Short mmCIF file of C-alpha atoms and ligand atoms in Angstrom, two decimals:
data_model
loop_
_atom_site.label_atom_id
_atom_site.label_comp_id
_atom_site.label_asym_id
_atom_site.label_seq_id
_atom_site.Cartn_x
_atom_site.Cartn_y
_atom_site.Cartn_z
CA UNK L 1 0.00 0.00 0.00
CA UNK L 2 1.38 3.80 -0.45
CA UNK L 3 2.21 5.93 1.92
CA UNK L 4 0.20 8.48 3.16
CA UNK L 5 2.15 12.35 2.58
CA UNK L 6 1.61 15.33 5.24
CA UNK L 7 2.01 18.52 3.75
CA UNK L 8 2.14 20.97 6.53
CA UNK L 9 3.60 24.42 6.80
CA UNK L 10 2.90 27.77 7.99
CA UNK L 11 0.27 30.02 6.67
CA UNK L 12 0.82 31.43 2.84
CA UNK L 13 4.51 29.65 2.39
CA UNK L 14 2.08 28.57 -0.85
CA UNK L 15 1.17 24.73 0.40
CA UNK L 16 -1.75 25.09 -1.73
CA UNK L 17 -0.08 26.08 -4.70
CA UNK L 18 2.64 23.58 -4.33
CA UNK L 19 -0.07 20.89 -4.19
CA UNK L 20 -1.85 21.86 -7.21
CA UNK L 21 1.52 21.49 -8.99
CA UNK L 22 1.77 18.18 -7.76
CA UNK L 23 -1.95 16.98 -8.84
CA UNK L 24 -1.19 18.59 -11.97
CA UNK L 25 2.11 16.52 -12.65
CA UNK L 26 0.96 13.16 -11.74
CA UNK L 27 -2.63 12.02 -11.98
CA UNK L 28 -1.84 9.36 -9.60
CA UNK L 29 -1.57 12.10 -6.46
CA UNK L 30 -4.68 12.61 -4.89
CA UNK L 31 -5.43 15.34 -2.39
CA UNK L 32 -7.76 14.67 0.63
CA UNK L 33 -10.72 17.36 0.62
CA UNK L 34 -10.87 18.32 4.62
CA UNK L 35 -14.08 19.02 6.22
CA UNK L 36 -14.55 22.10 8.32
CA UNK L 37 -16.47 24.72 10.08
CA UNK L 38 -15.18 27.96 8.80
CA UNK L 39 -17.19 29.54 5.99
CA UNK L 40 -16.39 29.38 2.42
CA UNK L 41 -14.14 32.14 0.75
CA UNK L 42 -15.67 33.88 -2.73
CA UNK L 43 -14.99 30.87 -5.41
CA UNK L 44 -14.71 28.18 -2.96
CA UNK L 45 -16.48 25.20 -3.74
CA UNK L 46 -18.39 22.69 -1.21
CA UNK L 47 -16.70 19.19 -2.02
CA UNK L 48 -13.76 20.43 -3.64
CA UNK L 49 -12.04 23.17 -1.43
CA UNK L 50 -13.63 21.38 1.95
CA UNK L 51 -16.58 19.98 2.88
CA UNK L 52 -18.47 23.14 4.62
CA UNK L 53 -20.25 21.81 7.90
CA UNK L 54 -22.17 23.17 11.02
CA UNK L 55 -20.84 22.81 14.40
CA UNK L 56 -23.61 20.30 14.66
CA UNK L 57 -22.05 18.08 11.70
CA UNK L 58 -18.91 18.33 12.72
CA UNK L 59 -19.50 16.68 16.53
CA UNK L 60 -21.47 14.10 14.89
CA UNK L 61 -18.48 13.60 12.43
CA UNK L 62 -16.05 13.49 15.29
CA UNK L 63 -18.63 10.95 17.58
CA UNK L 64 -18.96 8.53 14.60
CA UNK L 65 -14.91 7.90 14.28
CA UNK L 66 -15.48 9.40 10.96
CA UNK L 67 -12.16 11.78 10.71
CA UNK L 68 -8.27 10.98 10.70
CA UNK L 69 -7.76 13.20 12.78
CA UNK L 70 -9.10 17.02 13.51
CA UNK L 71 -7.95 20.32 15.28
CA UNK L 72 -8.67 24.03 15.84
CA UNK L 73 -6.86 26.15 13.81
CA UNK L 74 -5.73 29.25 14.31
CA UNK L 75 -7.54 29.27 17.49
CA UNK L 76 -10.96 29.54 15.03
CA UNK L 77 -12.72 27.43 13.17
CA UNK L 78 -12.46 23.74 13.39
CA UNK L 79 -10.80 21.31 10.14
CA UNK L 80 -10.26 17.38 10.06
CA UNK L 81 -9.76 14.76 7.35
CA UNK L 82 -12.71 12.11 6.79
CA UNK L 83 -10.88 8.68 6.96
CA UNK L 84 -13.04 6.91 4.03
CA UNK L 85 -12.07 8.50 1.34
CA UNK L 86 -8.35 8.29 2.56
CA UNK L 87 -8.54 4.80 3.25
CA UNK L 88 -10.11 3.93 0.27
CA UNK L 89 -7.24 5.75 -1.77
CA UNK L 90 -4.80 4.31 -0.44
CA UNK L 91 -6.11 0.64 -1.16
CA UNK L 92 -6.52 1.71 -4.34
CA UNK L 93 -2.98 2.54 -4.94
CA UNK L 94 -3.07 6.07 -5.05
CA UNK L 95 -0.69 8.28 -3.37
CA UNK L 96 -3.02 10.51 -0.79
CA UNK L 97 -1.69 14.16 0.49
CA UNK L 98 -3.06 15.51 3.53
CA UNK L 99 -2.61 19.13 3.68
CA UNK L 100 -3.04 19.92 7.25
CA UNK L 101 -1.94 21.92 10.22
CA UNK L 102 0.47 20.84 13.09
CA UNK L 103 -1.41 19.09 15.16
CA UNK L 104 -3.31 17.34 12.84
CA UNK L 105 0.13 16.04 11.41
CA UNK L 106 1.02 15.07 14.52
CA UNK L 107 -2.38 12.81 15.33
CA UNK L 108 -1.23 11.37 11.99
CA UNK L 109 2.75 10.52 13.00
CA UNK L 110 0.65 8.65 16.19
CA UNK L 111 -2.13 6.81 13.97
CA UNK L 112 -0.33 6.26 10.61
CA UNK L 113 3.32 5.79 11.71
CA UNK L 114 4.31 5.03 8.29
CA UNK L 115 3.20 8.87 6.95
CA UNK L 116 5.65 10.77 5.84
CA UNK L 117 5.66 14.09 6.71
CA UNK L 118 6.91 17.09 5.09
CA UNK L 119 7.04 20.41 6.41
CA UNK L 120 6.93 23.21 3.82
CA UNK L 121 8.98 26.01 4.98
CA UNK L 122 9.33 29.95 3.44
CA UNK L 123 12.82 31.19 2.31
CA UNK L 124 12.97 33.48 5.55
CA UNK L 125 10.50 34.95 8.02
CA UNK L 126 10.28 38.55 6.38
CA UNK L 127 8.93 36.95 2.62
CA UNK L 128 6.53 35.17 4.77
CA UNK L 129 4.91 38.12 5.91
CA UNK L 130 5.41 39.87 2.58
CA UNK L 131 3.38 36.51 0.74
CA UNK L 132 0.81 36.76 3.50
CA UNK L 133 -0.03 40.60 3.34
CA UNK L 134 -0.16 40.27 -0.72
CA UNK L 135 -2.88 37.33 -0.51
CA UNK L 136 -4.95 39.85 0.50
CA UNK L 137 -7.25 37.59 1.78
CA UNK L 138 -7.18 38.59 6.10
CA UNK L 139 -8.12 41.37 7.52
CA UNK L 140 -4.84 42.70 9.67
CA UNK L 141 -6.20 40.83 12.79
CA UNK L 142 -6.27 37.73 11.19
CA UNK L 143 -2.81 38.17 9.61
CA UNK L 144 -1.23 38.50 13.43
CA UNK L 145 -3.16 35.59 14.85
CA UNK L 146 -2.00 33.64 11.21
CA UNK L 147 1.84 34.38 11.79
CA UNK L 148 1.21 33.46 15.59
CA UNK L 149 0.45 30.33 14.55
CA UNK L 150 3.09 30.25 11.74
CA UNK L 151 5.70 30.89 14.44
CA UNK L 152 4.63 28.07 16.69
CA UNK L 153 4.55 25.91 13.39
CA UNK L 154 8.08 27.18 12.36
CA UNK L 155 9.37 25.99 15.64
CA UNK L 156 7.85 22.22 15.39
CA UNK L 157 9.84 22.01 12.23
CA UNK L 158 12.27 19.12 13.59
CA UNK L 159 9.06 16.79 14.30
CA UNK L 160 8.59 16.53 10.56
CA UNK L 161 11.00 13.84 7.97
CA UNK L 162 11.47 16.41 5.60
CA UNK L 163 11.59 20.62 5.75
CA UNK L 164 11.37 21.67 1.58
CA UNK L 165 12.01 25.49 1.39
CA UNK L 166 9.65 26.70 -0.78
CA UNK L 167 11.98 29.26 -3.27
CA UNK L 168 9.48 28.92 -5.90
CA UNK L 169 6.71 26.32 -7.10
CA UNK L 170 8.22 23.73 -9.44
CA UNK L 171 11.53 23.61 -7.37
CA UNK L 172 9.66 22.97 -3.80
CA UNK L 173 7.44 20.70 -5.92
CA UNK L 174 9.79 18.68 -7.80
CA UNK L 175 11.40 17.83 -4.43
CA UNK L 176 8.05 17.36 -3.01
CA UNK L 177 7.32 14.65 -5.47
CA UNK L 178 10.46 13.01 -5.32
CA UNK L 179 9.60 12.00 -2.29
CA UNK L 180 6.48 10.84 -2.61
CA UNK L 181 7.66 8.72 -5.19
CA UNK L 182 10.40 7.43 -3.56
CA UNK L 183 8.70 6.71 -0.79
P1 5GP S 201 -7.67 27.95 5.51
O1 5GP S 201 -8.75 28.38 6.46
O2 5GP S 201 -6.74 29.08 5.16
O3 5GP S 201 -8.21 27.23 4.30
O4 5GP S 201 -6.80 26.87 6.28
C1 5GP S 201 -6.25 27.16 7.48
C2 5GP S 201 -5.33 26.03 7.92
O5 5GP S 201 -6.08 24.84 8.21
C3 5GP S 201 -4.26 25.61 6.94
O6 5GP S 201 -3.00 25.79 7.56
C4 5GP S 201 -4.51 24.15 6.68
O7 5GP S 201 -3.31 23.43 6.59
C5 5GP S 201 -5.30 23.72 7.88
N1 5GP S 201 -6.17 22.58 7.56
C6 5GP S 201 -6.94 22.43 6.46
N2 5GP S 201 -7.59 21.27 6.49
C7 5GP S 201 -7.23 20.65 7.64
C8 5GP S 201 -7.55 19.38 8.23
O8 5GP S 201 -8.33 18.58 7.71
N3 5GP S 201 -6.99 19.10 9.42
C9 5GP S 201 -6.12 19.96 10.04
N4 5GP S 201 -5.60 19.57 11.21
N5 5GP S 201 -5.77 21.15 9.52
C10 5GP S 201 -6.32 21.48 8.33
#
């Protein structure tokens, strides 16, 4: 069976663009679609970004044994990955990426020993910020609370099997796929 890969990383080092690279390269990468209780974003689609659930859904998710694993992120809204459609990925043969926060990486390293985890890290702190603010996507409270988290994340860097420095997208992807396919 493959392995499953954690992509984790702080907050606009550009995890999602890296993964879309990756899809995009080889059709036999498949990304898990995480459910959670923030609202969507403008273009965001239900079933393809996340699943968008209520509170409700989500306890009853989390009751039934239904996710990988889950967390609160940035101290907000809540995001975890349904198992099925992981498990049933990896039997298939595919090669499953999780991209997920810290602690949801780590729940992994405990349930899936066998992940391998990759920590996606920016060139340097200050193009972090710069990446972040250009997004445009926060409002400036968000943006602190996102590089609070980003600086806890930074420093949990060593837990991970692999830190990729994302320079630019097909560099930090290229290495990104070489080992998921070595793997
Ligand atoms: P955003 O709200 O910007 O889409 O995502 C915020 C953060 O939530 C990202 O850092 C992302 O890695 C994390 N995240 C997304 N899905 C999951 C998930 O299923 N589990 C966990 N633990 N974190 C997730």
């Amino acid at each position: 069976m493959n392995r499953l890969t954690v992509i984790a990383g702080p907050t606009a080092v550009g995890k999602g663009t890296v993964v879309r690279w990756l899809l995009a390269k080889d059709p036999n990468i498949q990304v898990s679609v995480s459910a959670t209780t923030r609202s969507p974003r403008p273009g965001e689609i239900h079933g393809e970004s996340y699943f968008f659930v209520s509170n409700e859904e989500f306890d009853q998710m989390v009751q039934d044994g239904e996710l990988l694993e889950y967390a609160v992120v940035h101290g907000e809204n809540r995001y975890g990955t349904p198992r099925k459609p992981v498990e049933e990925a990896l039997k298939a043969g595919r090669e499953v990426i999780l991209e997920i926060d810290i602690q949801g990486a780590r729940q992994i390293r405990q349930s899936m020993p066998s992940a391998n985890l990759v920590f996606i890290a920016p060139p340097n702190w200050e193009e972090l910020e710069r990446r972040l603010a250009t997004r445009g996507t926060e409002t400036p409270e968000q943006i602190a609370i996102r590089l609070e988290t980003a600086k806890q994340e930074i420093a949990a860097m060593e837990e991970f099997d692999h830190v990729v420095i994302n320079h630019e997208v097909a560099q930090c992807g290229q290495e990104v796929l070489d080992l998921i396919q070595a793997s």
